[in-house]
mmCIF file of C-alpha atoms in Angstrom:
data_model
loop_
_atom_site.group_PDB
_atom_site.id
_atom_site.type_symbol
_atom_site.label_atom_id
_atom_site.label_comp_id
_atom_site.label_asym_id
_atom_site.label_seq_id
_atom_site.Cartn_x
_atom_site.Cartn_y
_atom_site.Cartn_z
ATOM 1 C CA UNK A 1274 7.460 42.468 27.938
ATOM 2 C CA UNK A 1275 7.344 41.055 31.305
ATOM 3 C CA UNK A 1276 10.308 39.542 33.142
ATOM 4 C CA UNK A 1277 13.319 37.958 30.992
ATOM 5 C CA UNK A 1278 14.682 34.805 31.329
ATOM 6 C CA UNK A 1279 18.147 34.387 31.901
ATOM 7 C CA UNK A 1280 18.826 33.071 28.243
ATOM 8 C CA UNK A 1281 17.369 36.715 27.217
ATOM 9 C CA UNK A 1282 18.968 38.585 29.420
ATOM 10 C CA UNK A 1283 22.043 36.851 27.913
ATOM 11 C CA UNK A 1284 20.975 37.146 24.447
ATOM 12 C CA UNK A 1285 20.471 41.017 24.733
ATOM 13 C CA UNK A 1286 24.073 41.384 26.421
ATOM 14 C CA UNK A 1287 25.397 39.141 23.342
ATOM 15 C CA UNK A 1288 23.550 41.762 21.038
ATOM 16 C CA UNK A 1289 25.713 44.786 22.907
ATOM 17 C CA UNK A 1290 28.514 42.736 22.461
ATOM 18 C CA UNK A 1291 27.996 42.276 18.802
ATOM 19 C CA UNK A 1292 27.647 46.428 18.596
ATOM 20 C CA UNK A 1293 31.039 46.986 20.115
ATOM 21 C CA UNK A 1294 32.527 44.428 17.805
ATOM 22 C CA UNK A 1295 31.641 46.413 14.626
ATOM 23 C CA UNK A 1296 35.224 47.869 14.770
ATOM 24 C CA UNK A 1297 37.598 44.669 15.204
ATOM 25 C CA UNK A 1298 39.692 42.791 12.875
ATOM 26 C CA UNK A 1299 39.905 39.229 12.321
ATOM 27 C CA UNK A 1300 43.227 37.444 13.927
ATOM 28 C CA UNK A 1301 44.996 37.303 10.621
ATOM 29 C CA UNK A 1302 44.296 40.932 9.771
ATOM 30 C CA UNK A 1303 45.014 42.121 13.549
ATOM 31 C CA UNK A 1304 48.426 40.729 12.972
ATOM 32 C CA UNK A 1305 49.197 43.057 10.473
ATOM 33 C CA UNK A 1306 48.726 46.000 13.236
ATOM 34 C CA UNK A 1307 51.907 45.710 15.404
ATOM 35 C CA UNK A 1308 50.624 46.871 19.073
ATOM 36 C CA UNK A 1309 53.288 49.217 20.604
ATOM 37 C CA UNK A 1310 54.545 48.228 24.078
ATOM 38 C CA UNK A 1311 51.626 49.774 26.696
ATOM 39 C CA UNK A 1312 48.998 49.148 24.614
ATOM 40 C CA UNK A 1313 45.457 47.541 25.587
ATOM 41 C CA UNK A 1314 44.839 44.424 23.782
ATOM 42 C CA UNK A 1315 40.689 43.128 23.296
ATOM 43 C CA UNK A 1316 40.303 40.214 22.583
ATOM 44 C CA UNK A 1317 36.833 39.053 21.507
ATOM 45 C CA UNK A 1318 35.536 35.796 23.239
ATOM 46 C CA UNK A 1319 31.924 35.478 22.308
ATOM 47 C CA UNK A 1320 30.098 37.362 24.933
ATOM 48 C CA UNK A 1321 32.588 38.997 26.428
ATOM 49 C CA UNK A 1322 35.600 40.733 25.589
ATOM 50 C CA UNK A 1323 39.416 39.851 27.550
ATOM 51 C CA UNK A 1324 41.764 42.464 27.838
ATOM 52 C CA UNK A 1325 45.756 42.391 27.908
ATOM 53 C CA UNK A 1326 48.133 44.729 28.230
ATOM 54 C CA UNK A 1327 51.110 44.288 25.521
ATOM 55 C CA UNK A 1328 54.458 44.588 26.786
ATOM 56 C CA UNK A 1329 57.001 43.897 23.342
ATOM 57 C CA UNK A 1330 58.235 41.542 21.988
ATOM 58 C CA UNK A 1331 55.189 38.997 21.230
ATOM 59 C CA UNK A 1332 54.020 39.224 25.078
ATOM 60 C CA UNK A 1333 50.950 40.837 27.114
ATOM 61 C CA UNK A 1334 50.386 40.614 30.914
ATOM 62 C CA UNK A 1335 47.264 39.771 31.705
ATOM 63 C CA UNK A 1336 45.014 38.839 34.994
ATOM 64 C CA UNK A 1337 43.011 35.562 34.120
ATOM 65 C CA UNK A 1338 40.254 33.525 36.449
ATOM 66 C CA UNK A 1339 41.419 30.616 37.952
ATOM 67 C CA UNK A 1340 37.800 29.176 37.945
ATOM 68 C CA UNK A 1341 36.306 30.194 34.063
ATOM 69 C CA UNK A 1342 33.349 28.444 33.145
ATOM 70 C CA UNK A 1343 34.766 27.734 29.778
ATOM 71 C CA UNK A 1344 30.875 26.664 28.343
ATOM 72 C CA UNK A 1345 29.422 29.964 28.850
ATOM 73 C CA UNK A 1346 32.450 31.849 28.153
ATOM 74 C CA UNK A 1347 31.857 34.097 31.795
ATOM 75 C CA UNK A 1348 33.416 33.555 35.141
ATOM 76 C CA UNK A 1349 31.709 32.124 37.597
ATOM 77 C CA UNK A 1350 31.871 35.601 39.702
ATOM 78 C CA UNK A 1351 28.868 36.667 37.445
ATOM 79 C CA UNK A 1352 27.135 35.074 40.395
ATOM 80 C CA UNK A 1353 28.470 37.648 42.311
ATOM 81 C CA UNK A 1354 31.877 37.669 44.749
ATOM 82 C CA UNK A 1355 34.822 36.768 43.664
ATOM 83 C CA UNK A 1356 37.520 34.100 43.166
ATOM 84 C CA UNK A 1357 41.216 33.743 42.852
ATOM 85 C CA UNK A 1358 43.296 35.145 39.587
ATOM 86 C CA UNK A 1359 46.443 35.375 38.806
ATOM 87 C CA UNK A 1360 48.572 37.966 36.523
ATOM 88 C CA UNK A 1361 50.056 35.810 34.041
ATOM 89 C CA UNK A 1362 52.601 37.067 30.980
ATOM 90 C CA UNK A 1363 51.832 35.175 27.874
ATOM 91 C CA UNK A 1364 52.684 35.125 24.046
ATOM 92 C CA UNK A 1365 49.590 37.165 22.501
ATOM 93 C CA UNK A 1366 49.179 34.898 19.765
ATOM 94 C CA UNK A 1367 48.807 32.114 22.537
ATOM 95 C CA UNK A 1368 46.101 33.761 24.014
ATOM 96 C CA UNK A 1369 44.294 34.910 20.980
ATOM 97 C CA UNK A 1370 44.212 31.829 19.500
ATOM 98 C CA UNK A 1371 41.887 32.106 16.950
ATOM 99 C CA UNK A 1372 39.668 35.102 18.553
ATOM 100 C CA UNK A 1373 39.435 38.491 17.004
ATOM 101 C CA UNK A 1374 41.377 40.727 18.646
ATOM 102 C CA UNK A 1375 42.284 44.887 17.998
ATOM 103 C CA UNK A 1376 44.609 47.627 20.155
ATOM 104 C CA UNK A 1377 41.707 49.097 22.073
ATOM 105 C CA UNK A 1378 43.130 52.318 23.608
ATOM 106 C CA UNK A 1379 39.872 53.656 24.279
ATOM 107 C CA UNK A 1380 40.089 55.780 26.731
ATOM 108 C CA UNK A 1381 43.331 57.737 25.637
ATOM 109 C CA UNK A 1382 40.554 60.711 24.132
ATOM 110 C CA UNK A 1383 39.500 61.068 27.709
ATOM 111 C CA UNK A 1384 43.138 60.430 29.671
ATOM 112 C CA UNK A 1385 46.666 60.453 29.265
ATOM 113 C CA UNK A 1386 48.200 57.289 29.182
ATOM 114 C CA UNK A 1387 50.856 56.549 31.280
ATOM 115 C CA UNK A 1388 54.493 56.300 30.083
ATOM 116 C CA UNK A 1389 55.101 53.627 28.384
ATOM 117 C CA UNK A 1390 57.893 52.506 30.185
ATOM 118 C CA UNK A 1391 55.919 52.642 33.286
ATOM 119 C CA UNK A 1392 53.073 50.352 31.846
ATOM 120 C CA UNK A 1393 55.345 47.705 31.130
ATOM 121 C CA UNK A 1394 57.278 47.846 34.506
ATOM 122 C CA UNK A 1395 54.387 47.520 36.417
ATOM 123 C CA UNK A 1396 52.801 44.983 34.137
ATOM 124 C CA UNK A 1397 55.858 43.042 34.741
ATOM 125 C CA UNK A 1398 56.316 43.554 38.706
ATOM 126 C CA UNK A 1399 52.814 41.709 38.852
ATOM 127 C CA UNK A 1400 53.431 39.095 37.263
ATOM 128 C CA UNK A 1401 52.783 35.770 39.337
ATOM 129 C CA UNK A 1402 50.831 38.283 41.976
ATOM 130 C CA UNK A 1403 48.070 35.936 43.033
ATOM 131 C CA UNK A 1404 44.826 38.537 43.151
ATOM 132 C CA UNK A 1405 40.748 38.371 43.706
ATOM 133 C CA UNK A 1406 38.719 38.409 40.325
ATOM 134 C CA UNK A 1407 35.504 39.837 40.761
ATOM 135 C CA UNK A 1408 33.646 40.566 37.373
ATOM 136 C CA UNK A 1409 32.341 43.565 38.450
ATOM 137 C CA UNK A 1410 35.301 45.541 40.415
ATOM 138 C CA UNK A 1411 38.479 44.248 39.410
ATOM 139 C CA UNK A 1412 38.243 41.927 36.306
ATOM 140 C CA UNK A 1413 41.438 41.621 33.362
ATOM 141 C CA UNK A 1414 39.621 45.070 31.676
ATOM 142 C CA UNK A 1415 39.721 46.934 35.249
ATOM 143 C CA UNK A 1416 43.391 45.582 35.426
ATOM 144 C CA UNK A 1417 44.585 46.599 31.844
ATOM 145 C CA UNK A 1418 43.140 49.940 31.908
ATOM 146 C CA UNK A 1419 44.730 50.523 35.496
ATOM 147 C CA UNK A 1420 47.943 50.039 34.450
ATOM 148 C CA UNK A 1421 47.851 52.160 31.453
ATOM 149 C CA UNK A 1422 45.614 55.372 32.573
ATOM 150 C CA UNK A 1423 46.388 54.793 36.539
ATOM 151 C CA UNK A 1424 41.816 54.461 36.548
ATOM 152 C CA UNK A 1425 40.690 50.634 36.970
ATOM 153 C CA UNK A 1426 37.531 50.755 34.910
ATOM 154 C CA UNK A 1427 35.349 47.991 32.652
ATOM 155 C CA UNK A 1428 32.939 49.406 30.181
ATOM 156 C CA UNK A 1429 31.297 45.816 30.077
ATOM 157 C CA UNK A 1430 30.373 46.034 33.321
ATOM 158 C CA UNK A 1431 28.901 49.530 32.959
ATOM 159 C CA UNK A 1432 27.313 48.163 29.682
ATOM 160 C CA UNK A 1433 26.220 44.428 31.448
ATOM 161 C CA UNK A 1434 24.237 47.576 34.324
ATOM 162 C CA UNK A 1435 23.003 49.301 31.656
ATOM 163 C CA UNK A 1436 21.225 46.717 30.013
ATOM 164 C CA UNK A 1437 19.910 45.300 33.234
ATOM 165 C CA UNK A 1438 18.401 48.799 34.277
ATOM 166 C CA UNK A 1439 17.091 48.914 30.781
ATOM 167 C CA UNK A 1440 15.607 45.259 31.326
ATOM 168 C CA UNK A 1441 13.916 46.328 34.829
ATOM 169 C CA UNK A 1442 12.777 49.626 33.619
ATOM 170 C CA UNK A 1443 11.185 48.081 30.839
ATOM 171 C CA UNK A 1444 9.185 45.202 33.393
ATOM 172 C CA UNK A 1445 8.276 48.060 35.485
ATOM 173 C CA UNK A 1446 7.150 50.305 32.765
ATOM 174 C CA UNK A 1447 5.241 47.019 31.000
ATOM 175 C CA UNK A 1448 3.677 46.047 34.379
ATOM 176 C CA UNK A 1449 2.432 49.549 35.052
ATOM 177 C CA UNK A 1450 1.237 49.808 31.334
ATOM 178 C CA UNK A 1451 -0.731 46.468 31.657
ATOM 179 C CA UNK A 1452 -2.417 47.012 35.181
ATOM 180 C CA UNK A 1453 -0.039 44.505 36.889
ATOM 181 C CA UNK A 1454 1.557 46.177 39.453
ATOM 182 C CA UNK A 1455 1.700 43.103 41.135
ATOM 183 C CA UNK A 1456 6.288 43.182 39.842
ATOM 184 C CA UNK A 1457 6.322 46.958 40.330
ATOM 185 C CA UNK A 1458 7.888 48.473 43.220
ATOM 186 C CA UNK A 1459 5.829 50.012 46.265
ATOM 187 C CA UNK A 1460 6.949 53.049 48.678
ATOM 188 C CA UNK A 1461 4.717 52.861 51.391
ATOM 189 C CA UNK A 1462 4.622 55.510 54.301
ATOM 190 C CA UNK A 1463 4.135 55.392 57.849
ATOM 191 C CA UNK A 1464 3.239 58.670 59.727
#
């Protein structure tokens, strides 16, 4: 297999992507689904997925990027650090567009949501709050699951680390096979 190129690295995290999409409706058939005020909203932009939290009414809170890169559909964080976001409250529909999009309460088998009066007030006390986006510890899934179960987590990010582990154990593991151990790592000792 040998090492990937970045365009295959990004190609197998587009193929995860596509798995967790199996279960998602278009835009036109989401609308039929009313979300209930405290619900997650996932919205499905390509490569990765955006999450919202809806408040009533037509309107989610969200925490967005200030610095997308809108051509590969990631923020530039993916580079690692972080940049400035902002928790904004939009109009769903506005921020759908014409993505798919489905009520993704996904972790409610595992947790009990919060009230849902408390999601909503404390969606709504943060909005405006300037905040750091970092991809990997505190991106719009880490927010949107925080404010409903009280736990900031993103299963992209734990799927994005599986796949790369997969990717390096797979080099190592091809390297060894081959004779190369030239890519594989070394322990040395010193008595």
């Amino acid at each position: 297999m040998g090492v990937l190129s970045l365009g295959q690295v990004l190609s197998l995290l587009e193929s995860e992507t596509k798995m967790l999409k199996t279960h998602t409706m278009p835009a036109s058939a989401a609308k039929e689904e009313e979300p209930e005020p405290g619900d997650l909203i996932e919205i499905f932009r390509g490569r990765y997925q955006h999450w919202t939290v809806y408040i009533g009414g037509g309107y989610i809170v969200h925490l967005v990027s200030n610095s997308e890169i809108h051509s590969l559909g990631v923020s530039s964080t993916v580079l690692g650090g972080s940049v400035s976001g902002q928790v904004k409250k939009e109009k769903l529909k506005d921020v759908v567009n014409k993505d798919d999009w489905k009520i993704s309460n996904i972790h409610d088998n595992k947790w009990d949501p919060r009230p849902k009066q408390e999601i909503v007030k404390e969606a709504l006390s943060m909005v405006g709050k300037d905040m750091e986006y970092s991809v990997t510890e505190l991106n719009c899934e880490h927010f949107a699951t925080e404010r409903r179960y009280g736990k900031a987590l993103s299963l992209q990010v734990l799927k994005a680390a599986e796949a790369v582990v997969r990717v390096g154990a797979a080099t190592i593991l091809d390297s060894t096979a081959s004779g190369d151990m030239s890519s594989s790592p070394s322990v040395q000792y010193s008595p």
